Coordinates of C-alpha atoms in Angstrom, one line a residue:
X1 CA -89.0 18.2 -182.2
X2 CA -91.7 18.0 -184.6
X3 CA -92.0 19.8 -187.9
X4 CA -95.8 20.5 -186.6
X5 CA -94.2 22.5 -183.8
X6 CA -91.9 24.8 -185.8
X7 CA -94.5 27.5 -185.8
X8 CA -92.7 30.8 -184.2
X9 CA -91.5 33.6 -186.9
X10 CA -89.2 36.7 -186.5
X11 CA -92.0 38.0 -184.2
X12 CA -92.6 36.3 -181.9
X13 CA -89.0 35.1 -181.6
X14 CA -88.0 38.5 -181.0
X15 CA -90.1 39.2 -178.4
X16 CA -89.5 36.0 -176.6
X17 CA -86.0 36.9 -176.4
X18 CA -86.7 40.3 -175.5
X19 CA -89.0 38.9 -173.0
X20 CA -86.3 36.7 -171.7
X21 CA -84.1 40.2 -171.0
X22 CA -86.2 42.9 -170.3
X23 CA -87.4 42.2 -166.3
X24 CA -86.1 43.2 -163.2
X25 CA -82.8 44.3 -164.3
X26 CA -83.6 47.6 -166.3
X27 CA -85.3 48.9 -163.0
X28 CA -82.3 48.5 -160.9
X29 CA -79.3 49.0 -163.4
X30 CA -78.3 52.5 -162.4
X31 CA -78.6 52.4 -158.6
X32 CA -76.8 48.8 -159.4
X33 CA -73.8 50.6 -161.1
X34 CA -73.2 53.3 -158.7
X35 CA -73.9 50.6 -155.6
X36 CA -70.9 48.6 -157.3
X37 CA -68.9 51.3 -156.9
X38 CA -69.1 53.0 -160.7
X39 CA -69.0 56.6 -161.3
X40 CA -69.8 58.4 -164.4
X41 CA -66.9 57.6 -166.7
X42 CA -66.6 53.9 -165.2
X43 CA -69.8 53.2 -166.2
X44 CA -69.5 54.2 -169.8
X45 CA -66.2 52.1 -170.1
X46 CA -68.4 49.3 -168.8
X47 CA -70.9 50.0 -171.2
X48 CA -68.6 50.2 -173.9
X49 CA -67.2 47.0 -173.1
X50 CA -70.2 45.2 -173.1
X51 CA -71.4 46.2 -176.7
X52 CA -68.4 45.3 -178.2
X53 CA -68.3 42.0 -176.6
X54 CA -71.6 41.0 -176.5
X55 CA -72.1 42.0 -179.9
X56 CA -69.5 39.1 -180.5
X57 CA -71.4 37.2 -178.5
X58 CA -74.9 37.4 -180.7
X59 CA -72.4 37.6 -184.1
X60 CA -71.3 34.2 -182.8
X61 CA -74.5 33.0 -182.1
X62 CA -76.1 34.0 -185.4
X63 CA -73.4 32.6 -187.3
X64 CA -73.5 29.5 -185.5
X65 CA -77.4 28.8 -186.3
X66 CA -76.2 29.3 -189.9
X67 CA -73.3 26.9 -190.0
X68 CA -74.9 24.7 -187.3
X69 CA -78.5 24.4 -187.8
X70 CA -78.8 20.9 -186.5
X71 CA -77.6 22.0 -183.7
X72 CA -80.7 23.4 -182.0
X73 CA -82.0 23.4 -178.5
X74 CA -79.8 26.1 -177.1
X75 CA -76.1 27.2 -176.8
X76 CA -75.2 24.1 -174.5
X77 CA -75.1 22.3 -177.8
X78 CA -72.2 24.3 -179.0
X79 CA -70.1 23.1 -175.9
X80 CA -71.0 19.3 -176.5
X81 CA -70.5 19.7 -180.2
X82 CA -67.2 21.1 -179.8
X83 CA -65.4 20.3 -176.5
X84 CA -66.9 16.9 -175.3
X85 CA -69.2 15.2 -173.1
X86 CA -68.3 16.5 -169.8
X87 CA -67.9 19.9 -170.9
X88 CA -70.8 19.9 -172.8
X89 CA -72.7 18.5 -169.9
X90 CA -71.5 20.9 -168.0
X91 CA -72.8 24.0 -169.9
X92 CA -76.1 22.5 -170.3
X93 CA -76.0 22.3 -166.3
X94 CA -74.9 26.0 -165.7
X95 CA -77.6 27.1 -168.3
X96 CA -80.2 25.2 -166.8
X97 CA -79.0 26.1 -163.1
X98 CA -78.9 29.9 -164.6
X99 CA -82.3 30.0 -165.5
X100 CA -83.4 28.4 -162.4
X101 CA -81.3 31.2 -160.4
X102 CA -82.7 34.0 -162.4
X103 CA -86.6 32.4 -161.9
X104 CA -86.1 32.7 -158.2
X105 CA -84.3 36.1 -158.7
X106 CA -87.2 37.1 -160.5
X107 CA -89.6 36.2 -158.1
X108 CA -88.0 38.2 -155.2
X109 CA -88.1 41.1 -157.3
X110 CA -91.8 40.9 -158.2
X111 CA -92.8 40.2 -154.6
X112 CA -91.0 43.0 -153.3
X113 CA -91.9 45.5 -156.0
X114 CA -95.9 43.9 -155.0
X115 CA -95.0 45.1 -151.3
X116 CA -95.3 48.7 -152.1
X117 CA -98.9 48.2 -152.5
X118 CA -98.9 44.9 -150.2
X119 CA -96.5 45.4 -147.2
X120 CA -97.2 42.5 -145.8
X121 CA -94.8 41.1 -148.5
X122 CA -92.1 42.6 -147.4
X123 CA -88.7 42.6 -149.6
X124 CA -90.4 39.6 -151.3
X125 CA -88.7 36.8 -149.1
X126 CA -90.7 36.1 -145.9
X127 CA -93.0 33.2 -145.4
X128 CA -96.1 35.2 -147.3
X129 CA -94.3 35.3 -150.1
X130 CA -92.9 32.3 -150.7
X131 CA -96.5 30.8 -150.5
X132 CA -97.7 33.5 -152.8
X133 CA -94.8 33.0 -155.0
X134 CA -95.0 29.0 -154.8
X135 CA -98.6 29.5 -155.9
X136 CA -97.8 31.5 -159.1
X137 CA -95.0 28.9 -160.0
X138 CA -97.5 26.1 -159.7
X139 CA -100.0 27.9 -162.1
X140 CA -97.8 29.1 -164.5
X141 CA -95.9 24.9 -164.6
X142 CA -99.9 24.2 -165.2
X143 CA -100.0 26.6 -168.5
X144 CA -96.8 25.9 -170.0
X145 CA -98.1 21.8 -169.3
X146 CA -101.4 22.8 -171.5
X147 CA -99.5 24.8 -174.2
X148 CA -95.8 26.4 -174.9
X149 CA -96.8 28.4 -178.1
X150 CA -99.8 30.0 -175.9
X151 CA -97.3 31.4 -173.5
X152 CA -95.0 32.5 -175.9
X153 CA -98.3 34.5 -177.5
X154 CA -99.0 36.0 -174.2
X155 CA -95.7 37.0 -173.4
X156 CA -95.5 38.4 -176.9
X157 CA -98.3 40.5 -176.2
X158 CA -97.3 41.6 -173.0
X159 CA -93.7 42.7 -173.6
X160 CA -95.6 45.5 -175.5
X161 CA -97.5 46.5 -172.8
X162 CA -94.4 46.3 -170.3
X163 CA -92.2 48.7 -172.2
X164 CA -94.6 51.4 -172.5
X165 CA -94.0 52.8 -169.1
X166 CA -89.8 52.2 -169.4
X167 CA -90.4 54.6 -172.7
X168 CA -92.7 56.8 -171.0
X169 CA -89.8 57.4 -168.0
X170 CA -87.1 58.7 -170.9
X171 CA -89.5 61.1 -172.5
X172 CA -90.0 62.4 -169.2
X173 CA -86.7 63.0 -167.8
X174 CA -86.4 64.5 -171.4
X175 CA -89.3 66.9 -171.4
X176 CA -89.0 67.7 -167.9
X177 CA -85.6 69.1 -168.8
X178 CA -84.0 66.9 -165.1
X179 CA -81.0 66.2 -167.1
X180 CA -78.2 67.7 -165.9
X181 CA -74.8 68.4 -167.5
X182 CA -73.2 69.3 -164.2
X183 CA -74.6 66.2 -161.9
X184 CA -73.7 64.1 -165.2
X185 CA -69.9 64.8 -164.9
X186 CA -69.6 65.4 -161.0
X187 CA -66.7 63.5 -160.1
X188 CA -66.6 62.0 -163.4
X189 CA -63.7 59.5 -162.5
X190 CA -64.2 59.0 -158.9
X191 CA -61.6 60.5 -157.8
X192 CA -61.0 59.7 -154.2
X193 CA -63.8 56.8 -154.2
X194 CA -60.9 54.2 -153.5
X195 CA -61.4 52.2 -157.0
X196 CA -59.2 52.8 -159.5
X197 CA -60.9 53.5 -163.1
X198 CA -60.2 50.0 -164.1
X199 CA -62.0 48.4 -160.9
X200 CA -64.9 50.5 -161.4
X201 CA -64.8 49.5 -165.1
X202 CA -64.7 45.6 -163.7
X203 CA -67.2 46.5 -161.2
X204 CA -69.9 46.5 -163.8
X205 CA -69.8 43.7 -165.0
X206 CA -72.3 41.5 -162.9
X207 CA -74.8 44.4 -163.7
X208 CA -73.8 44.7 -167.7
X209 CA -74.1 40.5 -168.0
X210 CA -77.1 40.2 -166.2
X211 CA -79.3 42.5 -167.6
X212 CA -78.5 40.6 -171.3
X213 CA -79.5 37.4 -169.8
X214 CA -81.7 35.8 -171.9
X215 CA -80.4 37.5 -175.2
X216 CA -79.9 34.3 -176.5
X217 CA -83.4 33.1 -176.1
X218 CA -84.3 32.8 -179.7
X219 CA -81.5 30.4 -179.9
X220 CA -82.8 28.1 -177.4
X221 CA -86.2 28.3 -178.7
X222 CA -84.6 27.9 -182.4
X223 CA -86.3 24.5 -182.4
X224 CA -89.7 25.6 -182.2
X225 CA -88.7 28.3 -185.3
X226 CA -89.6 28.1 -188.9
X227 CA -86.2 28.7 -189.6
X228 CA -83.3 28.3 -187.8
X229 CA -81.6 31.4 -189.4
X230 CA -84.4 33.1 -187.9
X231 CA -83.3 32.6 -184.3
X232 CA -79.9 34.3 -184.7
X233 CA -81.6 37.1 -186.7
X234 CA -84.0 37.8 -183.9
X235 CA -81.2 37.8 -181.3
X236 CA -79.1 40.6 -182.7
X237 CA -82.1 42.3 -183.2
X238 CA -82.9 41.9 -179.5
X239 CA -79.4 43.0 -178.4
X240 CA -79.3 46.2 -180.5
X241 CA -82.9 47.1 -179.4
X242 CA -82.1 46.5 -175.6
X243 CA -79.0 47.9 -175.8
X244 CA -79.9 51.1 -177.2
X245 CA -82.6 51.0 -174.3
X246 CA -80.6 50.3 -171.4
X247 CA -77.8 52.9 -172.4
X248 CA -80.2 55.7 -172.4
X249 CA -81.5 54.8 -168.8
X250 CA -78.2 54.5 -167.7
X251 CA -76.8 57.9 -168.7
X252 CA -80.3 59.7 -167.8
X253 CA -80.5 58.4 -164.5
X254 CA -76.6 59.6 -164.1
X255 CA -77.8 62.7 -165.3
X256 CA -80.8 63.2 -162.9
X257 CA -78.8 62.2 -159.5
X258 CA -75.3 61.4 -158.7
X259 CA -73.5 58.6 -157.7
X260 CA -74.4 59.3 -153.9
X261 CA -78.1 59.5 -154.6
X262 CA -78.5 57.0 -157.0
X263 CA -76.6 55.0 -154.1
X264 CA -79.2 55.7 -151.6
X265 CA -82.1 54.6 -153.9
X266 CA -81.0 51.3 -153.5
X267 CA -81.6 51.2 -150.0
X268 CA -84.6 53.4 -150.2
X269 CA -86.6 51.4 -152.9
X270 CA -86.8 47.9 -154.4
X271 CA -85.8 49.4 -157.1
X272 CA -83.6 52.3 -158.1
X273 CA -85.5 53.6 -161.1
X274 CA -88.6 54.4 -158.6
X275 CA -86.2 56.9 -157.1
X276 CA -84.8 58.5 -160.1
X277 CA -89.0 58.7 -161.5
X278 CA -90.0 60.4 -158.4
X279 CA -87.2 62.5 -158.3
X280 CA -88.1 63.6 -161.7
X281 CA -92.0 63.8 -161.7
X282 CA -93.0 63.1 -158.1
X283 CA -94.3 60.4 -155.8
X284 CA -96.4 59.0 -158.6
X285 CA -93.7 58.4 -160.8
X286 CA -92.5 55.8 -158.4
X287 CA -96.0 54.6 -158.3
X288 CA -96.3 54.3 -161.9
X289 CA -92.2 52.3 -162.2
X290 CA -93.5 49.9 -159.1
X291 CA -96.8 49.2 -161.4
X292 CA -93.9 48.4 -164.7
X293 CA -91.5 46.2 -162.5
X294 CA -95.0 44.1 -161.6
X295 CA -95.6 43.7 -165.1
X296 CA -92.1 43.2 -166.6
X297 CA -91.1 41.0 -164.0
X298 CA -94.6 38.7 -164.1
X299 CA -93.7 38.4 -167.5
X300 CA -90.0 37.5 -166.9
X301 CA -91.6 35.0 -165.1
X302 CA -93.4 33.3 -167.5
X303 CA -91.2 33.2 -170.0
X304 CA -88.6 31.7 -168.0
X305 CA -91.2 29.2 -166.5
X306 CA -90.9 28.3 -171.0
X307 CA -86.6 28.7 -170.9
X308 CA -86.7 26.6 -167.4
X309 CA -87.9 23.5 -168.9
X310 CA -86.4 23.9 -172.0
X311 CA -83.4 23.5 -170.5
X312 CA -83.9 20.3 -169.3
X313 CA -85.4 19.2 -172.3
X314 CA -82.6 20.7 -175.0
X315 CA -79.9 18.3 -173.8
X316 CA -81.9 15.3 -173.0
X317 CA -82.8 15.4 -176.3
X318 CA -79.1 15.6 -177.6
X319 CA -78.0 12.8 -175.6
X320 CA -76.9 14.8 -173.0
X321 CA -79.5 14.8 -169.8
X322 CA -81.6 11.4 -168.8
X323 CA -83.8 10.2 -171.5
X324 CA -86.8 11.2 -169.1
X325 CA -86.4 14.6 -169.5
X326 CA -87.4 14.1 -173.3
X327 CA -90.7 12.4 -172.9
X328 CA -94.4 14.3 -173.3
X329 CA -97.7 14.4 -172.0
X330 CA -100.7 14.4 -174.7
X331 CA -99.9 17.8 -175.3
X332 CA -97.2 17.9 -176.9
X333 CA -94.9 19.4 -173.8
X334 CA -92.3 18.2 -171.9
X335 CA -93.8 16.5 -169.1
X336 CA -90.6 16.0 -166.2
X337 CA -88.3 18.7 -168.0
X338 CA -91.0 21.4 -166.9
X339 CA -91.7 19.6 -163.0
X340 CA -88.1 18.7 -162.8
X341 CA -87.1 22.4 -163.4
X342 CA -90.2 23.6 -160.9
X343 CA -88.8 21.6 -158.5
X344 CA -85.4 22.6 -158.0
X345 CA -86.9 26.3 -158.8
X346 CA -89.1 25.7 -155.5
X347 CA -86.0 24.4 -153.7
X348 CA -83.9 27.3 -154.5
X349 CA -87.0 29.7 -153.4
X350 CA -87.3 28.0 -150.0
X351 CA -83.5 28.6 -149.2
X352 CA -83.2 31.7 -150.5
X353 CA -86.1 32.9 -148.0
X354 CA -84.7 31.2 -145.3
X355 CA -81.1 32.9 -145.8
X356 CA -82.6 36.1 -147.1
X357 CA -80.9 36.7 -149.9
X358 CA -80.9 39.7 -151.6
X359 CA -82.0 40.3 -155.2
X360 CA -78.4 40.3 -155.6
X361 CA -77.1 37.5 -154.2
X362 CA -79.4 35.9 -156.7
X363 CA -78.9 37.4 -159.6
X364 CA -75.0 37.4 -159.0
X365 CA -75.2 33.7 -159.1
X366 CA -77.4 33.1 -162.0
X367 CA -74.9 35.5 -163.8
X368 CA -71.6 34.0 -162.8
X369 CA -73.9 30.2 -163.7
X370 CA -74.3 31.5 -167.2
X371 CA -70.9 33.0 -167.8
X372 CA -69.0 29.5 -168.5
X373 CA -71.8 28.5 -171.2
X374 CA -71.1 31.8 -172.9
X375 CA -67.7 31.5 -172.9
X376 CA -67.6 28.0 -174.5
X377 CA -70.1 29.3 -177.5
X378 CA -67.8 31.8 -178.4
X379 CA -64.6 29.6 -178.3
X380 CA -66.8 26.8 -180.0
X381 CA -67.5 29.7 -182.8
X382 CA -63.8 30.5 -183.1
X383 CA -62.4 26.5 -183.7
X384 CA -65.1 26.6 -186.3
X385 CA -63.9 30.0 -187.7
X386 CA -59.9 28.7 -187.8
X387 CA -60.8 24.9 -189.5
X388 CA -63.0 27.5 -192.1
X389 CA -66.1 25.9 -191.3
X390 CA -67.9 28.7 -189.6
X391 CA -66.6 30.9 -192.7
X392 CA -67.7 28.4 -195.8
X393 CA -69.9 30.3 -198.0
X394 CA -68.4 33.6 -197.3
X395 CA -66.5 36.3 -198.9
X396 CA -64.8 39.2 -198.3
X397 CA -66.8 41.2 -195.4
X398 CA -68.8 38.1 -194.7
X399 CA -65.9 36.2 -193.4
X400 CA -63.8 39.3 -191.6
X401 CA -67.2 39.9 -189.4
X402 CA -67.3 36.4 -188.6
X403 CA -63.8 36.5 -187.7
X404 CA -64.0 39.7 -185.8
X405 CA -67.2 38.2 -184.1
X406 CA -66.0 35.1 -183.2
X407 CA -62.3 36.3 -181.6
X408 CA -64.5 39.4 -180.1
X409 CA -66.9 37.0 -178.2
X410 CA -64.2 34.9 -176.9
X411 CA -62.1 37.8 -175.6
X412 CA -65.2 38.9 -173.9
X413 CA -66.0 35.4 -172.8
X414 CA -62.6 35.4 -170.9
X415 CA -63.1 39.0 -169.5
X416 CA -66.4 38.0 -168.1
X417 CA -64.8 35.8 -165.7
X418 CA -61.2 37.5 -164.7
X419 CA -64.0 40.9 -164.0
X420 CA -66.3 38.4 -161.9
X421 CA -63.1 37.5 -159.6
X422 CA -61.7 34.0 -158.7
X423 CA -63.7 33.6 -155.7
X424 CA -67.2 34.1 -158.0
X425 CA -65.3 31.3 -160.2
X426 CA -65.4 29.1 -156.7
X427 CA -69.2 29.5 -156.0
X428 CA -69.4 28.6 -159.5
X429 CA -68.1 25.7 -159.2
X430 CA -70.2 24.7 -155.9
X431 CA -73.0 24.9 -158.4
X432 CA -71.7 23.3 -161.2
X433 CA -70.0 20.3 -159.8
X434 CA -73.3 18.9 -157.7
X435 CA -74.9 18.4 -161.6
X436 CA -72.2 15.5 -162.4
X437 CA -74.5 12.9 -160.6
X438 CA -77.1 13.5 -163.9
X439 CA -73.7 13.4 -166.0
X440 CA -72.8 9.8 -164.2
X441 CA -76.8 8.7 -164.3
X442 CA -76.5 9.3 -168.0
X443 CA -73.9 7.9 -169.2
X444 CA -74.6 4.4 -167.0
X445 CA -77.9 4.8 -168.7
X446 CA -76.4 4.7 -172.0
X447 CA -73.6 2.2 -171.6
X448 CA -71.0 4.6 -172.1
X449 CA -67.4 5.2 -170.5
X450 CA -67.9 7.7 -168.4
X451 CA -65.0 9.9 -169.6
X452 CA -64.3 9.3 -173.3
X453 CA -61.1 11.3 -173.2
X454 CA -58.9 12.8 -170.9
X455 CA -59.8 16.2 -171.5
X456 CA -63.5 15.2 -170.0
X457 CA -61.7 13.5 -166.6
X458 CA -58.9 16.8 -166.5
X459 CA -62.4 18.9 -166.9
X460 CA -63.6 16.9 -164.1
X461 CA -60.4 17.0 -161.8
X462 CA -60.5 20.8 -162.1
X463 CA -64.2 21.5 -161.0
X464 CA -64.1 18.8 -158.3
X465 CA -60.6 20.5 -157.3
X466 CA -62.3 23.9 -157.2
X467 CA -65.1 22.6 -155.2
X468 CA -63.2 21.3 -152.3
X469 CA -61.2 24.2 -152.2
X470 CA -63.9 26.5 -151.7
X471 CA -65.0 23.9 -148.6
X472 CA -61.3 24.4 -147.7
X473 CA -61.2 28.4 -147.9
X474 CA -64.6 28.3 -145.9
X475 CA -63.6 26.2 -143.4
X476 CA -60.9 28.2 -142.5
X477 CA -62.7 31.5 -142.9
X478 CA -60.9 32.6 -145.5
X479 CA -62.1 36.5 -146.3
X480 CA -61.6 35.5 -150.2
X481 CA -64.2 33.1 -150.3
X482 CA -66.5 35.3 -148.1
X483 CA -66.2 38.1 -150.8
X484 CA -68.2 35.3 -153.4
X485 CA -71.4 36.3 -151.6

């Protein structure tokens, strides 16, 4: 990337990462929880859970910028840089495929949130709306094409205006007094739900990851910052702020209704915070969280419009992707990274409105896409951390943080997936393993073996395994495999 380009400052970086996060998934996280099965003291055991490990998470990630600074362009990097080729292909892949996933998810959940005022729209996955929806991909592919520092301006500038109403909904179930002590601990274990504390704790976790998606934006846009350093900075700060914000949403809205009700809201509204606002202030409180998904969410989609094609361009520019995916128009962008990534976005739109899949059903993939990536970054952070490396420099504090971040993140890495269940790990798999034809075009490209060491073929061997064993569960109509969707 060129030094011309490295323009972005704590700032903006910030806010691109918060604009990365902050979308569709605040509005539905409490209905979400209880919907999953969650009660009161399950979900604060997820919570709790998810600070400490994704705390590890960003401490990894900030270190790693440090240590690491040439390796920019995203996390992917830190999977190629430590484990391989294949392996390193393959997080690149899942990122990319994540970020596709969440686009799409995106775009349901603005469409539908649209219908309250257009109900011709539906739940934001009939015909109407994938025209409408196709149309605002095509215009925002035509800005990011004329300008990536514009967009990240804009969605700087917007995040601000998005959280106002988020804040304005905790100050009202605060001064309104709807916080209840009583509904807050009814049935505080769940006693008699048919989850044990531990399932419900588990339960959580789809919800917990993919609301922190896009935490690690600052990393991947760490290219396009004036320092590198800066990136990791302005991802903790991001996690810390967001946290703090989703946390007090979480145990208001618990407060307000119980499990039951917040239940119902997902059934009743496209999203469950519209239910816990109007159950607080009144019909226009709906009105007012319907008008903050719009905004939220069309900003979600612009920035991931930026993280899209980005992650096409990250790896072919570290060797990993096609060298097509690296070349620019006369602006400066990306040229086939940003189509390329429109494309498959539209493809993924077109079958998820003609099997009408939920919200969740997308968001649950792009979550369960983005897990393996994670996981490799932190276990890429702890080799690095036990040859010293990820340590040099340190003393003291320093170095027992970055230990305690880097065995933290990979414990959390690992829970991410045992709390996701196999048959999550399967679907996974049907996504990942269809990405290997770019891994094959690339390295005939290049001249190169195809699998430079065993570990690359046994990485192989494993997803191709799981893929035809998914096939093989399905075709037999296996009630495991069902349970991935």
């Amino acid at each position: 990337m060129e030094n011309n380009q490295k323009t972005l400052g704590m700032v903006p970086l910030v806010f691109f990462s918060v604009g990365c996060t902050l979308a569709s998934g605040v509005f539905a996280l409490s209905g979400d929880f209880a919907y999953a099965g969650a009660y009161t003291l399950g979900t604060i055991l997820g919570w709790v859970i998810t600070f400490v490990g994704m705390l590890g998470l960003v401490g990894c990630f900030f270190r790693l910028t440090i240590v690491k600074p040439e390796l920019t362009s995203g996390i992917y990097s830190y999977a190629k840089s430590g484990f391989g080729e294949y392996i390193g292909f393959s997080s690149a892949w899942g990122y990319w495929i994540s970020a596709v996933l969440a686009y799409v998810t995106f775009s349901t959940g603005f469409l539908g949130s649209l219908s309250e005022l257009l109900p011709f729209l539906g739940d934001g996955l009939n015909f109407v709306s994938l025209v409408i929806g196709s149309i605002i991909l095509w215009l925002l592919v035509w800005l990011l094409l004329n300008g990536v520092n514009t967009a990240v301006i804009i969605n700087a500038v917007a995040v601000i205006f998005k959280c106002l109403p988020i804040i304005f909904l905790v100050v009202a179930a605060l001064v309104a007094g709807a916080f209840d002590w009583d509904t807050f601990t009814s049935n505080f274990t769940g006693e008699g739900s048919g989850m044990s504390l531990f399932e419900q704790t588990k339960a959580c976790i789809f919800t917990t990851v993919w609301i922190f998606i896009g935490i690690e934006g600052a990393v991947v846009l760490s290219t396009r910052a004036k320092d590198t350093k800066l990136a990791g900075k302005a991802s903790v700060i991001s996690f810390l702020s967001l946290f703090a914000l989703y946390f007090i949403i979480s145990m208001l809205s618990m407060g307000v209704a119980d499990h039951d009700t917040l239940c119902k809201f997902t059934d009743d509204y496209t999203f469950s915070m519209a239910g816990v606002m109007e159950y607080i202030v009144g019909p226009w409180g709906a009105a007012l969280v319907n008008i903050a998904a719009v905004i939220s969410i069309g900003c979600a989609l612009l920035t991931y419009v930026i993280l899209v094609s980005d992650s096409a361009y990250g790896p072919a520019s570290m060797n990993c992707f096609p060298k097509i995916f690296v070349k620019k128009n006369k602006k400066g962008q990306p040229v086939y990274s940003i189509i390329f990534g429109a494309i498959f976005v539209e493809i993924f739109m077109i079958v998820a409105t003609v099997n009408a899949a939920s919200y969740q059903n997308c968001y649950y993939l792009s979550t369960i896409a983005i897990m393996i990536p994670y996981m490799l970054s932190a276990f890429y952070a702890f080799k690095l951390t036990c040859t010293g490396q990820l340590t040099e420099g340190q003393s003291g504090t320093g170095k027992i943080l970055t230990w305690i971040a880097a065995i933290i993140g990979s414990i959390y890495g690992i829970w991410m997936l045992y709390a996701s269940s196999f048959s999550y790990i399967l679907v996974c798999a049907l996504m990942y393993l269809p990405g290997s034809i770019l891994y094959f075009i690339k390295r005939k490209e290049d001249g190169s073996k195809m699998f430079p060491k065993a570990y690359d073929l046994g990485a192989f061997i494993v997803v191709a395994g799981m893929f035809l064993l998914f096939f093989v569960l399905l075709a037999v109509g296996n009630e495991f495999v069902l349970s991935g969707f």
